[in-house]
Amino acid sequence: QVQLVESGGGSVQAGGSLRLSCVDSIYSISGLCMAWFRQAPGKEREGIATFDRDGTTVYADSVKGRFTISKDYSKNTLYLEMASMKSEDTAMYYCAARLGPAGDCGLQSDMHYWGKGTLVTISS
């Protein structure tokens, strides 16, 4: 059983930084493909970053160079460090996980588990 809980959302000014956390209280994250998705108002949900079991990371072009996904195995936590934030980063951010072998952990991969989300608002 995978249980994901996000935290760290909030309001920040454009150009600022924020760090999101996603804790899995039951299943070891070392055995998971994990990802961050977001959904802006009126838009479809999009995958923005993934972290595979073998350490491979993938980023959407919209966040590449600004966001960093990482895992802390000692805390069983997935992070998303966000910098140089823009108004278009305003969205609900979701943590997700996928079971299975390494190599299938892309932005379009089907995720098996989802958190409830944390809201990020960027003000100009």
PDB file of C-alpha atoms in Angstrom:
ATOM      1  CA  GLN A   1       0.000   0.000   0.000  1.00  0.00           C
ATOM      2  CA  VAL A   2       1.291   3.437  -0.969  1.00  0.00           C
ATOM      3  CA  GLN A   3       0.016   6.481   0.859  1.00  0.00           C
ATOM      4  CA  LEU A   4       1.231   9.857  -0.341  1.00  0.00           C
ATOM      5  CA  VAL A   5       0.850  13.132   1.537  1.00  0.00           C
ATOM      6  CA  GLU A   6       2.051  16.409   0.053  1.00  0.00           C
ATOM      7  CA  SER A   7       3.009  19.562   1.916  1.00  0.00           C
ATOM      8  CA  GLY A   8       4.837  22.815   1.354  1.00  0.00           C
ATOM      9  CA  GLY A   9       2.436  24.643  -0.896  1.00  0.00           C
ATOM     10  CA  GLY A  10       1.681  28.298  -0.391  1.00  0.00           C
ATOM     11  CA  SER A  11       1.845  31.714  -1.914  1.00  0.00           C
ATOM     12  CA  VAL A  12       5.092  33.209  -3.200  1.00  0.00           C
ATOM     13  CA  GLN A  13       6.014  36.157  -5.373  1.00  0.00           C
ATOM     14  CA  ALA A  14       7.237  35.731  -8.917  1.00  0.00           C
ATOM     15  CA  GLY A  15      10.937  34.968  -8.953  1.00  0.00           C
ATOM     16  CA  GLY A  16      10.743  33.303  -5.566  1.00  0.00           C
ATOM     17  CA  SER A  17      11.295  29.728  -4.443  1.00  0.00           C
ATOM     18  CA  LEU A  18       9.326  26.998  -2.762  1.00  0.00           C
ATOM     19  CA  ARG A  19       9.925  23.383  -1.784  1.00  0.00           C
ATOM     20  CA  LEU A  20       7.231  20.746  -1.881  1.00  0.00           C
ATOM     21  CA  SER A  21       7.451  17.502   0.061  1.00  0.00           C
ATOM     22  CA  CYS A  22       5.694  14.192  -0.420  1.00  0.00           C
ATOM     23  CA  VAL A  23       5.891  11.603   2.317  1.00  0.00           C
ATOM     24  CA  ASP A  24       5.017   7.958   1.812  1.00  0.00           C
ATOM     25  CA  SER A  25       4.130   6.682   5.267  1.00  0.00           C
ATOM     26  CA  ILE A  26       3.888   3.018   4.336  1.00  0.00           C
ATOM     27  CA  TYR A  27       5.827   1.919   1.241  1.00  0.00           C
ATOM     28  CA  SER A  28       9.526   2.475   0.662  1.00  0.00           C
ATOM     29  CA  ILE A  29      10.058   5.105  -2.023  1.00  0.00           C
ATOM     30  CA  SER A  30      13.187   3.314  -3.183  1.00  0.00           C
ATOM     31  CA  GLY A  31      10.937   0.832  -4.912  1.00  0.00           C
ATOM     32  CA  LEU A  32       8.806   3.382  -6.708  1.00  0.00           C
ATOM     33  CA  CYS A  33       8.778   5.553  -9.743  1.00  0.00           C
ATOM     34  CA  MET A  34       7.652   8.870  -8.292  1.00  0.00           C
ATOM     35  CA  ALA A  35       6.505  12.033  -9.941  1.00  0.00           C
ATOM     36  CA  TRP A  36       5.116  15.511  -9.541  1.00  0.00           C
ATOM     37  CA  PHE A  37       2.126  16.603 -11.557  1.00  0.00           C
ATOM     38  CA  ARG A  38       0.260  19.869 -11.550  1.00  0.00           C
ATOM     39  CA  GLN A  39      -3.078  21.172 -12.692  1.00  0.00           C
ATOM     40  CA  ALA A  40      -3.620  24.848 -13.301  1.00  0.00           C
ATOM     41  CA  PRO A  41      -7.113  26.363 -13.274  1.00  0.00           C
ATOM     42  CA  GLY A  42      -8.913  25.525 -16.473  1.00  0.00           C
ATOM     43  CA  LYS A  43      -6.110  23.305 -17.748  1.00  0.00           C
ATOM     44  CA  GLU A  44      -5.400  19.615 -17.906  1.00  0.00           C
ATOM     45  CA  ARG A  45      -3.124  17.936 -15.426  1.00  0.00           C
ATOM     46  CA  GLU A  46       0.461  17.710 -16.622  1.00  0.00           C
ATOM     47  CA  GLY A  47       3.454  15.737 -15.496  1.00  0.00           C
ATOM     48  CA  ILE A  48       6.380  18.008 -14.679  1.00  0.00           C
ATOM     49  CA  ALA A  49       9.040  15.802 -13.113  1.00  0.00           C
ATOM     50  CA  THR A  50       9.730  12.125 -12.474  1.00  0.00           C
ATOM     51  CA  PHE A  51      12.292  10.205 -10.408  1.00  0.00           C
ATOM     52  CA  ASP A  52      12.727   6.558 -11.329  1.00  0.00           C
ATOM     53  CA  ARG A  53      13.892   3.666  -9.174  1.00  0.00           C
ATOM     54  CA  ASP A  54      17.339   3.820 -10.732  1.00  0.00           C
ATOM     55  CA  GLY A  55      17.713   7.557 -10.131  1.00  0.00           C
ATOM     56  CA  THR A  56      16.818   8.677 -13.626  1.00  0.00           C
ATOM     57  CA  THR A  57      14.974  12.001 -13.674  1.00  0.00           C
ATOM     58  CA  VAL A  58      12.821  13.558 -16.366  1.00  0.00           C
ATOM     59  CA  TYR A  59      11.537  17.127 -16.536  1.00  0.00           C
ATOM     60  CA  ALA A  60       8.948  18.902 -18.584  1.00  0.00           C
ATOM     61  CA  ASP A  61      10.337  21.687 -20.748  1.00  0.00           C
ATOM     62  CA  SER A  62       8.225  24.191 -18.827  1.00  0.00           C
ATOM     63  CA  VAL A  63      10.173  23.571 -15.599  1.00  0.00           C
ATOM     64  CA  LYS A  64      13.548  22.338 -16.817  1.00  0.00           C
ATOM     65  CA  GLY A  65      16.382  24.320 -15.254  1.00  0.00           C
ATOM     66  CA  ARG A  66      14.103  25.809 -12.590  1.00  0.00           C
ATOM     67  CA  PHE A  67      12.703  22.809 -10.721  1.00  0.00           C
ATOM     68  CA  THR A  68      14.582  19.908  -9.150  1.00  0.00           C
ATOM     69  CA  ILE A  69      13.086  16.597  -8.094  1.00  0.00           C
ATOM     70  CA  SER A  70      14.851  14.528  -5.456  1.00  0.00           C
ATOM     71  CA  LYS A  71      14.365  11.704  -2.996  1.00  0.00           C
ATOM     72  CA  ASP A  72      15.493  11.474   0.634  1.00  0.00           C
ATOM     73  CA  TYR A  73      15.473   7.773   1.371  1.00  0.00           C
ATOM     74  CA  SER A  74      16.159   8.262   5.077  1.00  0.00           C
ATOM     75  CA  LYS A  75      12.936  10.260   5.365  1.00  0.00           C
ATOM     76  CA  ASN A  76      11.044   8.305   2.707  1.00  0.00           C
ATOM     77  CA  THR A  77      10.241  11.651   1.124  1.00  0.00           C
ATOM     78  CA  LEU A  78      10.085  13.031  -2.390  1.00  0.00           C
ATOM     79  CA  TYR A  79      10.865  16.713  -2.905  1.00  0.00           C
ATOM     80  CA  LEU A  80      10.308  19.300  -5.574  1.00  0.00           C
ATOM     81  CA  GLU A  81      12.533  22.344  -5.295  1.00  0.00           C
ATOM     82  CA  MET A  82      11.058  25.187  -7.316  1.00  0.00           C
ATOM     83  CA  ALA A  83      12.989  28.328  -8.159  1.00  0.00           C
ATOM     84  CA  SER A  84      12.551  31.361 -10.416  1.00  0.00           C
ATOM     85  CA  MET A  85       8.857  30.839 -10.173  1.00  0.00           C
ATOM     86  CA  LYS A  86       6.443  32.360 -12.644  1.00  0.00           C
ATOM     87  CA  SER A  87       2.770  33.180 -12.542  1.00  0.00           C
ATOM     88  CA  GLU A  88       2.130  30.236 -14.863  1.00  0.00           C
ATOM     89  CA  ASP A  89       3.427  27.901 -12.141  1.00  0.00           C
ATOM     90  CA  THR A  90       0.247  28.596 -10.182  1.00  0.00           C
ATOM     91  CA  ALA A  91      -1.483  25.243  -9.838  1.00  0.00           C
ATOM     92  CA  MET A  92      -2.449  22.393  -7.595  1.00  0.00           C
ATOM     93  CA  TYR A  93       0.589  20.142  -7.301  1.00  0.00           C
ATOM     94  CA  TYR A  94       0.219  16.404  -6.887  1.00  0.00           C
ATOM     95  CA  CYS A  95       2.650  13.702  -5.882  1.00  0.00           C
ATOM     96  CA  ALA A  96       2.212  10.370  -7.637  1.00  0.00           C
ATOM     97  CA  ALA A  97       3.794   6.945  -7.638  1.00  0.00           C
ATOM     98  CA  ARG A  98       3.980   3.981  -9.944  1.00  0.00           C
ATOM     99  CA  LEU A  99       4.878   0.411  -9.123  1.00  0.00           C
ATOM    100  CA  GLY A 100       7.001  -1.623 -11.470  1.00  0.00           C
ATOM    101  CA  PRO A 101      10.559  -1.952 -12.764  1.00  0.00           C
ATOM    102  CA  ALA A 102      12.787   0.938 -13.653  1.00  0.00           C
ATOM    103  CA  GLY A 103      12.523   2.248 -17.176  1.00  0.00           C
ATOM    104  CA  ASP A 104       8.850   3.152 -17.274  1.00  0.00           C
ATOM    105  CA  CYS A 105       8.767   6.413 -15.383  1.00  0.00           C
ATOM    106  CA  GLY A 106       8.037   9.149 -17.831  1.00  0.00           C
ATOM    107  CA  LEU A 107       5.821  12.182 -17.796  1.00  0.00           C
ATOM    108  CA  GLN A 108       3.151  10.198 -19.656  1.00  0.00           C
ATOM    109  CA  SER A 109       3.413   7.039 -17.581  1.00  0.00           C
ATOM    110  CA  ASP A 110       0.282   5.858 -15.801  1.00  0.00           C
ATOM    111  CA  MET A 111       0.557   6.412 -12.069  1.00  0.00           C
ATOM    112  CA  HIS A 112      -0.982   4.007  -9.595  1.00  0.00           C
ATOM    113  CA  TYR A 113      -1.149   6.206  -6.507  1.00  0.00           C
ATOM    114  CA  TRP A 114      -1.878   9.881  -5.949  1.00  0.00           C
ATOM    115  CA  GLY A 115      -1.715  12.345  -3.119  1.00  0.00           C
ATOM    116  CA  LYS A 116      -4.473  14.871  -2.506  1.00  0.00           C
ATOM    117  CA  GLY A 117      -2.418  17.803  -3.668  1.00  0.00           C
ATOM    118  CA  THR A 118      -1.004  21.042  -2.343  1.00  0.00           C
ATOM    119  CA  LEU A 119      -1.805  24.468  -3.768  1.00  0.00           C
ATOM    120  CA  VAL A 120       0.907  26.777  -5.081  1.00  0.00           C
ATOM    121  CA  THR A 121       0.055  30.361  -5.946  1.00  0.00           C
ATOM    122  CA  ILE A 122       2.483  32.774  -7.579  1.00  0.00           C
ATOM    123  CA  SER A 123       1.770  36.470  -7.348  1.00  0.00           C
ATOM    124  CA  SER A 124       3.320  39.028  -9.659  1.00  0.00           C
TER     125      SER A 124
END
